[in-house]
PDB file of C-alpha atoms in Angstrom:
ATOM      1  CA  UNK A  86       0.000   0.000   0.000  1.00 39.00           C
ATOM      2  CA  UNK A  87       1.297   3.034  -1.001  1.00 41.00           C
ATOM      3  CA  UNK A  88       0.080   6.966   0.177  1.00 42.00           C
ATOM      4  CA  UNK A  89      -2.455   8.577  -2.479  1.00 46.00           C
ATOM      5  CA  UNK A  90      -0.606  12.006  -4.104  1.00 44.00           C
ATOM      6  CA  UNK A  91      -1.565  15.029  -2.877  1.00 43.00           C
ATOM      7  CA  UNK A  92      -2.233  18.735  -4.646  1.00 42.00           C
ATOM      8  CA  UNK A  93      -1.112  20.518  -2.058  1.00 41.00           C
ATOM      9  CA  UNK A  94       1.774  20.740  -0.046  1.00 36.00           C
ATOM     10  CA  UNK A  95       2.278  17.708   2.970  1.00 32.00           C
ATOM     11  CA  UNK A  96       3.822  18.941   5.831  1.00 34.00           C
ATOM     12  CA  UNK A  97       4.886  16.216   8.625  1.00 35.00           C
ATOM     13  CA  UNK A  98       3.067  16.095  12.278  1.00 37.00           C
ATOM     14  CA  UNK A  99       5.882  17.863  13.341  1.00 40.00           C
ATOM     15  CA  UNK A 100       4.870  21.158  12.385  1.00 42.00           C
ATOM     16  CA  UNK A 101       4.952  23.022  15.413  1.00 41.00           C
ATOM     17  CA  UNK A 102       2.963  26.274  13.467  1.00 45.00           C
ATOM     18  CA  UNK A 103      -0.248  23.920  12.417  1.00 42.00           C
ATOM     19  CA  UNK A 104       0.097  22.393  15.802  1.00 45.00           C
ATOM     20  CA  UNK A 105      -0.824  25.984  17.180  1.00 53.00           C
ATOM     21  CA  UNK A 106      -3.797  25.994  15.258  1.00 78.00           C
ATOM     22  CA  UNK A 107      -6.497  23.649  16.711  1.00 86.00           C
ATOM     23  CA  UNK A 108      -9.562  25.660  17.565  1.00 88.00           C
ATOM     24  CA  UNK A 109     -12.205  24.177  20.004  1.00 90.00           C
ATOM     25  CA  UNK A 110     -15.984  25.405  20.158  1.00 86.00           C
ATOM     26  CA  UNK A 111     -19.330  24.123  20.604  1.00 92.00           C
ATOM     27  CA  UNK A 112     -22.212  24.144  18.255  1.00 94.00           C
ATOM     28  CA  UNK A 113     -25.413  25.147  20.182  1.00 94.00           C
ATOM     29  CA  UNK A 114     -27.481  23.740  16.644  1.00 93.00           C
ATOM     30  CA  UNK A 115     -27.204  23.168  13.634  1.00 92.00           C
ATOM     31  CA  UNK A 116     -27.447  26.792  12.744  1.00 94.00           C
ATOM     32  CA  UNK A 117     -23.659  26.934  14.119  1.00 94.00           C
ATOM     33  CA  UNK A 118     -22.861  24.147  12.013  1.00 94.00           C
ATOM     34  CA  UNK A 119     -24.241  26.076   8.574  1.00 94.00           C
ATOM     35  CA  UNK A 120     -22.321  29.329  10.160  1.00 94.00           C
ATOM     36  CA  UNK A 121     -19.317  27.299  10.027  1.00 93.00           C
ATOM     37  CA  UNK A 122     -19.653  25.695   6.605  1.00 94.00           C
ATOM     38  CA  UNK A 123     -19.944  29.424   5.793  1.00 94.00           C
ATOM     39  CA  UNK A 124     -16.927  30.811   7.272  1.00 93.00           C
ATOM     40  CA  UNK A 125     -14.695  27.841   6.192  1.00 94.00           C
ATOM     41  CA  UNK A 126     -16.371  28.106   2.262  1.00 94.00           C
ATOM     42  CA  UNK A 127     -15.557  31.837   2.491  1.00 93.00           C
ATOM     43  CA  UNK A 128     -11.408  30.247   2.281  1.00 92.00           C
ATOM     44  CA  UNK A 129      -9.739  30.299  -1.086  1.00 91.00           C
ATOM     45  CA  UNK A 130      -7.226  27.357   0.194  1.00 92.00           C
ATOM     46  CA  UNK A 131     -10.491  25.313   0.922  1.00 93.00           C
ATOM     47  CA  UNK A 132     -10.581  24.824  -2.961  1.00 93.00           C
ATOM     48  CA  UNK A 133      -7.595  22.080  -3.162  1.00 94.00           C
ATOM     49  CA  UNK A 134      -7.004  20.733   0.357  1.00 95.00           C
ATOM     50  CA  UNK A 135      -7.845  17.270   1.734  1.00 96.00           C
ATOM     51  CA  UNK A 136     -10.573  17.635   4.853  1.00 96.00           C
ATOM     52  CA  UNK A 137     -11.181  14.804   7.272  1.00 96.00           C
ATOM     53  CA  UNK A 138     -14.479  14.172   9.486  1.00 96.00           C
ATOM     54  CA  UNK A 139     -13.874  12.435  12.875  1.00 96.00           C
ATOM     55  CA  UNK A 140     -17.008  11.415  15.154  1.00 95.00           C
ATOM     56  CA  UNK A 141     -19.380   8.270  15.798  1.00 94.00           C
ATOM     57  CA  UNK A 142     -22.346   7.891  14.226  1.00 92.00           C
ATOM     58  CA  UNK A 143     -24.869  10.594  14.080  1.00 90.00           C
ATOM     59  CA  UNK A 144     -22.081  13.247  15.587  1.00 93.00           C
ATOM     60  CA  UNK A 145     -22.905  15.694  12.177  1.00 93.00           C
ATOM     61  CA  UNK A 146     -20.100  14.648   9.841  1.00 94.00           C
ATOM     62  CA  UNK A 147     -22.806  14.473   6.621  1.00 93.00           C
ATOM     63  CA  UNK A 148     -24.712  17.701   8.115  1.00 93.00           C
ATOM     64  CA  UNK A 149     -21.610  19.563   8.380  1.00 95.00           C
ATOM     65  CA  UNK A 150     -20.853  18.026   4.857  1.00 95.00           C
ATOM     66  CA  UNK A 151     -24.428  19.134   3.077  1.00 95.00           C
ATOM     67  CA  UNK A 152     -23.766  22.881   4.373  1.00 95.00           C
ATOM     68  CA  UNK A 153     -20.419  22.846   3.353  1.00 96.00           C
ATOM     69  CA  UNK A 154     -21.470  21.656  -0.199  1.00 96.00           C
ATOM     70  CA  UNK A 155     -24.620  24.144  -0.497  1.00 95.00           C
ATOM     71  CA  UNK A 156     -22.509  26.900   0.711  1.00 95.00           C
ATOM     72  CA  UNK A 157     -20.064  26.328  -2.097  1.00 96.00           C
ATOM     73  CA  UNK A 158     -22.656  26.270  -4.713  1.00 95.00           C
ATOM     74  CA  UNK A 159     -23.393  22.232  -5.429  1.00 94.00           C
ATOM     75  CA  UNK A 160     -26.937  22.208  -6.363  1.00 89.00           C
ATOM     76  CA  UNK A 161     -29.336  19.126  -6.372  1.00 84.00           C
ATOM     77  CA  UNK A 162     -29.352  15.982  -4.184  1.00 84.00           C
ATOM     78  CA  UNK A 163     -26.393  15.834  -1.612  1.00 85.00           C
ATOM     79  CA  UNK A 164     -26.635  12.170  -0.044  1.00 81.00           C
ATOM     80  CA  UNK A 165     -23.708  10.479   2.146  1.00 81.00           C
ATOM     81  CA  UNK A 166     -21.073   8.217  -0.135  1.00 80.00           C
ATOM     82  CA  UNK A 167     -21.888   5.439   2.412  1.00 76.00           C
ATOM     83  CA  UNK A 168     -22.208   2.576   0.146  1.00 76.00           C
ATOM     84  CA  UNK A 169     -20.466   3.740  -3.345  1.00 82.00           C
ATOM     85  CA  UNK A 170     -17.695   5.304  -1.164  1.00 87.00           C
ATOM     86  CA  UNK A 171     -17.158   8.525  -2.755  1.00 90.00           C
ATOM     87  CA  UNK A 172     -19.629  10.914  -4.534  1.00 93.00           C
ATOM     88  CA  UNK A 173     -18.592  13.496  -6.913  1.00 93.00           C
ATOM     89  CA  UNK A 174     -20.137  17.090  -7.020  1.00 94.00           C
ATOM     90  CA  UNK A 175     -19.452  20.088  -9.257  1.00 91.00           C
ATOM     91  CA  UNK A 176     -19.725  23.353  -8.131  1.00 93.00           C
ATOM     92  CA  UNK A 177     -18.843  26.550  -9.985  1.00 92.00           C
ATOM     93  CA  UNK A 178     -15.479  26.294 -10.878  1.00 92.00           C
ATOM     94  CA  UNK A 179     -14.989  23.460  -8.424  1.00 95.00           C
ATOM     95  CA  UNK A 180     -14.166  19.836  -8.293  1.00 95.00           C
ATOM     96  CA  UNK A 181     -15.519  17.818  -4.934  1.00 96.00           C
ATOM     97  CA  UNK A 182     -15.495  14.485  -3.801  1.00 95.00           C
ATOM     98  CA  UNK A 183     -17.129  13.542  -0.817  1.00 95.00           C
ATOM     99  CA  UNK A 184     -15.794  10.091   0.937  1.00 93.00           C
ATOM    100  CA  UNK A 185     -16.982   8.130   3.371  1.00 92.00           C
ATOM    101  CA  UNK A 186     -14.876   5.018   4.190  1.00 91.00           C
ATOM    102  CA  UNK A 187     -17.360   3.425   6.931  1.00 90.00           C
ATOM    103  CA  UNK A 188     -17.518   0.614   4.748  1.00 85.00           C
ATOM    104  CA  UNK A 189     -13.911   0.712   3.023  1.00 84.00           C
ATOM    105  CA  UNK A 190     -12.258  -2.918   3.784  1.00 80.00           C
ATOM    106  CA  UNK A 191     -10.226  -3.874   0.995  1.00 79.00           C
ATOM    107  CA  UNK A 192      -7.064  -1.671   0.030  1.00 77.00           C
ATOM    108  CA  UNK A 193      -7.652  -3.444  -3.713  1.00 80.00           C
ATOM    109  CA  UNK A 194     -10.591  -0.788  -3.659  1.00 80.00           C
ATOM    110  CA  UNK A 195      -8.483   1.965  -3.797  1.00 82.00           C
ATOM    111  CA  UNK A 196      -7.181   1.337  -6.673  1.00 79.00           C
ATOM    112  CA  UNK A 197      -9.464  -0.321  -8.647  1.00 82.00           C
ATOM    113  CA  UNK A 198     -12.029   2.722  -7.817  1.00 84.00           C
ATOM    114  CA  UNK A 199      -9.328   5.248  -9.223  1.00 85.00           C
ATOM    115  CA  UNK A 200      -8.579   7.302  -6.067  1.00 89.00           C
ATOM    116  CA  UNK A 201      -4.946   8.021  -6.128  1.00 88.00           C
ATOM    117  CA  UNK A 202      -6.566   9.597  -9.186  1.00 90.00           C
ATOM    118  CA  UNK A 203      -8.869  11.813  -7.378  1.00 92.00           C
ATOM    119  CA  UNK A 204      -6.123  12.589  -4.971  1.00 92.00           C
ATOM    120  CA  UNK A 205      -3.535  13.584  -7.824  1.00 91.00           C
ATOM    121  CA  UNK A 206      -5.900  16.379  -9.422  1.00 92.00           C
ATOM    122  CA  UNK A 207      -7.187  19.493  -8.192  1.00 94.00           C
ATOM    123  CA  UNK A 208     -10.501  19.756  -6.154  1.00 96.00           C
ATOM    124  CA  UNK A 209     -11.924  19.424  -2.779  1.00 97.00           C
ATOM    125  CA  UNK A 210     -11.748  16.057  -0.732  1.00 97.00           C
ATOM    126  CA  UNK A 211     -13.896  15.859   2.154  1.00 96.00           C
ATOM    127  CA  UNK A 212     -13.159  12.250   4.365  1.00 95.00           C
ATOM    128  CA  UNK A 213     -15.666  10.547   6.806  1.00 94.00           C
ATOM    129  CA  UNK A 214     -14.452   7.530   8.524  1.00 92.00           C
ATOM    130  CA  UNK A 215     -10.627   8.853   7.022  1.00 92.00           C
ATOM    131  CA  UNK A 216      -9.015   6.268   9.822  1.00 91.00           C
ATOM    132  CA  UNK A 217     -10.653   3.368   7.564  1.00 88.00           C
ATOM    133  CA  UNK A 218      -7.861   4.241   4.763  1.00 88.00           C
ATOM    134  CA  UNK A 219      -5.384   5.960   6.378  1.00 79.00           C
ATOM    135  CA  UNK A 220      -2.391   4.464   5.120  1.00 82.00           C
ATOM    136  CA  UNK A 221      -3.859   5.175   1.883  1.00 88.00           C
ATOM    137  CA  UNK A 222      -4.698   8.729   1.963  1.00 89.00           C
ATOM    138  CA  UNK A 223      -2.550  11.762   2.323  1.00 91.00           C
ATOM    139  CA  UNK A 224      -2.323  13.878   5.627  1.00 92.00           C
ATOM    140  CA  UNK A 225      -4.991  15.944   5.579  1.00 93.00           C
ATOM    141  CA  UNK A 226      -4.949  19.587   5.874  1.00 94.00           C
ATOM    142  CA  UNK A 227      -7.932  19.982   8.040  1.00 95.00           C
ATOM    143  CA  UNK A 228      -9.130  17.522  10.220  1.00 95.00           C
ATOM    144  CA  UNK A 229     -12.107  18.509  11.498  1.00 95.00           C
ATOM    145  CA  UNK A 230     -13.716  16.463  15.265  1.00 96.00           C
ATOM    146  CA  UNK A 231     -17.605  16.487  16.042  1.00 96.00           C
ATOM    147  CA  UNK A 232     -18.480  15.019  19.484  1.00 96.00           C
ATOM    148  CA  UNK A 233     -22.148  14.841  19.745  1.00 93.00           C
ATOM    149  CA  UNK A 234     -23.101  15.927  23.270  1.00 94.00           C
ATOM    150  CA  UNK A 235     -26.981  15.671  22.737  1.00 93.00           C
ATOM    151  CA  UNK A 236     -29.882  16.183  20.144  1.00 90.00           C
ATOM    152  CA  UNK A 237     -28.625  19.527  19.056  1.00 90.00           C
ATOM    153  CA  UNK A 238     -25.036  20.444  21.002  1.00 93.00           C
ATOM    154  CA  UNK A 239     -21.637  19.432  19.280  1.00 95.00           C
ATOM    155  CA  UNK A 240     -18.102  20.002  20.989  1.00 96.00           C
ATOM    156  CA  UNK A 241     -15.852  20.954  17.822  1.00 93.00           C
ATOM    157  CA  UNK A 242     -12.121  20.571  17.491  1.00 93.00           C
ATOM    158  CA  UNK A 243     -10.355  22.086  14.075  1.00 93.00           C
ATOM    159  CA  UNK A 244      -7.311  21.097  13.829  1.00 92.00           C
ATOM    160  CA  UNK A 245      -4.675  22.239  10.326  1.00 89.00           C
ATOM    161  CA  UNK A 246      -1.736  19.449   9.983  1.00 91.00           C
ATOM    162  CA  UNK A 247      -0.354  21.366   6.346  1.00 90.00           C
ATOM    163  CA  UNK A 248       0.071  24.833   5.730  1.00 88.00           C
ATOM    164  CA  UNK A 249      -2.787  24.958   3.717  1.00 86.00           C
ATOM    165  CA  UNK A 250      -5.209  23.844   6.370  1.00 87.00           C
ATOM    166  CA  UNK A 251      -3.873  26.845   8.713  1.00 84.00           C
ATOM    167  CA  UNK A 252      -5.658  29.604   7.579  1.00 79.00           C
ATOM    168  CA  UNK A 253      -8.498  27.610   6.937  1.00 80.00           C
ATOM    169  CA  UNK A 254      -8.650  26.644  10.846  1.00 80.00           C
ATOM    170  CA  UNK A 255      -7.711  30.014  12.053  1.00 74.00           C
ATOM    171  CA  UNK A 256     -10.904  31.405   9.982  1.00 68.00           C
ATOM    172  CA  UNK A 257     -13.253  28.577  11.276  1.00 66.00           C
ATOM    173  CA  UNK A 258     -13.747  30.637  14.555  1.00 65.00           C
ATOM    174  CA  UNK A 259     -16.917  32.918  14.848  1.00 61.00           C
ATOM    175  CA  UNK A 260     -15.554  36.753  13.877  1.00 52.00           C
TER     176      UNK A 260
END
């Protein structure tokens, strides 16, 4: 197994300046979670980085997914990649592909489904479930942790691992 290629640059976990950029909040409802689909949509480095979801089931990976895509202009049906794995979506002058590896098992499946592909070319990837093909993925530049706390509160941790994902973290924060 080999690491997928990456547009943008990879910067090793020892980068002390992304390390200063986690950012911890709480989403009251899911009118935070649109807010912050906003603010991160508003960042031009969002177009070509690698974002990973982290939280159980029903924690608001998809939600925060569906706002994220609206905000950037996908129209139509937005559903979650659960069985076919990934799930393309165009928006205006922008490539997405929306993962979710809940199901991913076989490391053949990379492969034969073309994403070191996906990975080499420009666009947003968005990961749910990124720890089920981790050795096959590159380090993401955002990695992005919902804890569900009840119905509508989330505890949020945004954390940047590449240059590219700093800014976007640093902006993620309510003005």
């Amino acid at each position: 197994m080999t690491v997928a290629p990456h547009t943008g640059q990879i910067v090793g976990s020892g980068n002390h300046a992304a390390a200063e950029t986690a950012r911890h909040f709480t989403w009251h409802s899911e009118d935070d979670t649109t807010a912050f689909a906003q603010r991160l949509a508003a960042q031009p480095l969002l177009a070509n980085a690698f974002v990973t979801l982290h939280g159980d089931l029903g924690a608001g990976k998809t939600t925060l997914v569906r706002h994220l895509l609206r905000t950037l202009g996908v129209q139509g049906r937005i559903k979650s990649p659960t069985y076919a794995v990934v799930e393309p979506h165009e928006a205006p002058g922008l490539a997405i592909w929306h993962f979710d590896f809940y199901r991913f098992d076989d490391p053949r499946e990379w492969e034969d489904a073309g994403f070191r592909d996906i990975f080499a070319n420009p666009g947003l990837k968005v990961a749910e479930w990124p720890e089920k093909a981790a050795a096959l993925t590159p380090l993401a530049d955002l990695a992005i942790h919902i804890e569900a706390i009840d119905d509508t509160e989330r505890k949020v941790t945004v954390h940047a691992h590449t240059p590219s994902g700093v800014p976007c973290c640093k902006h993620s924060e309510t003005p």
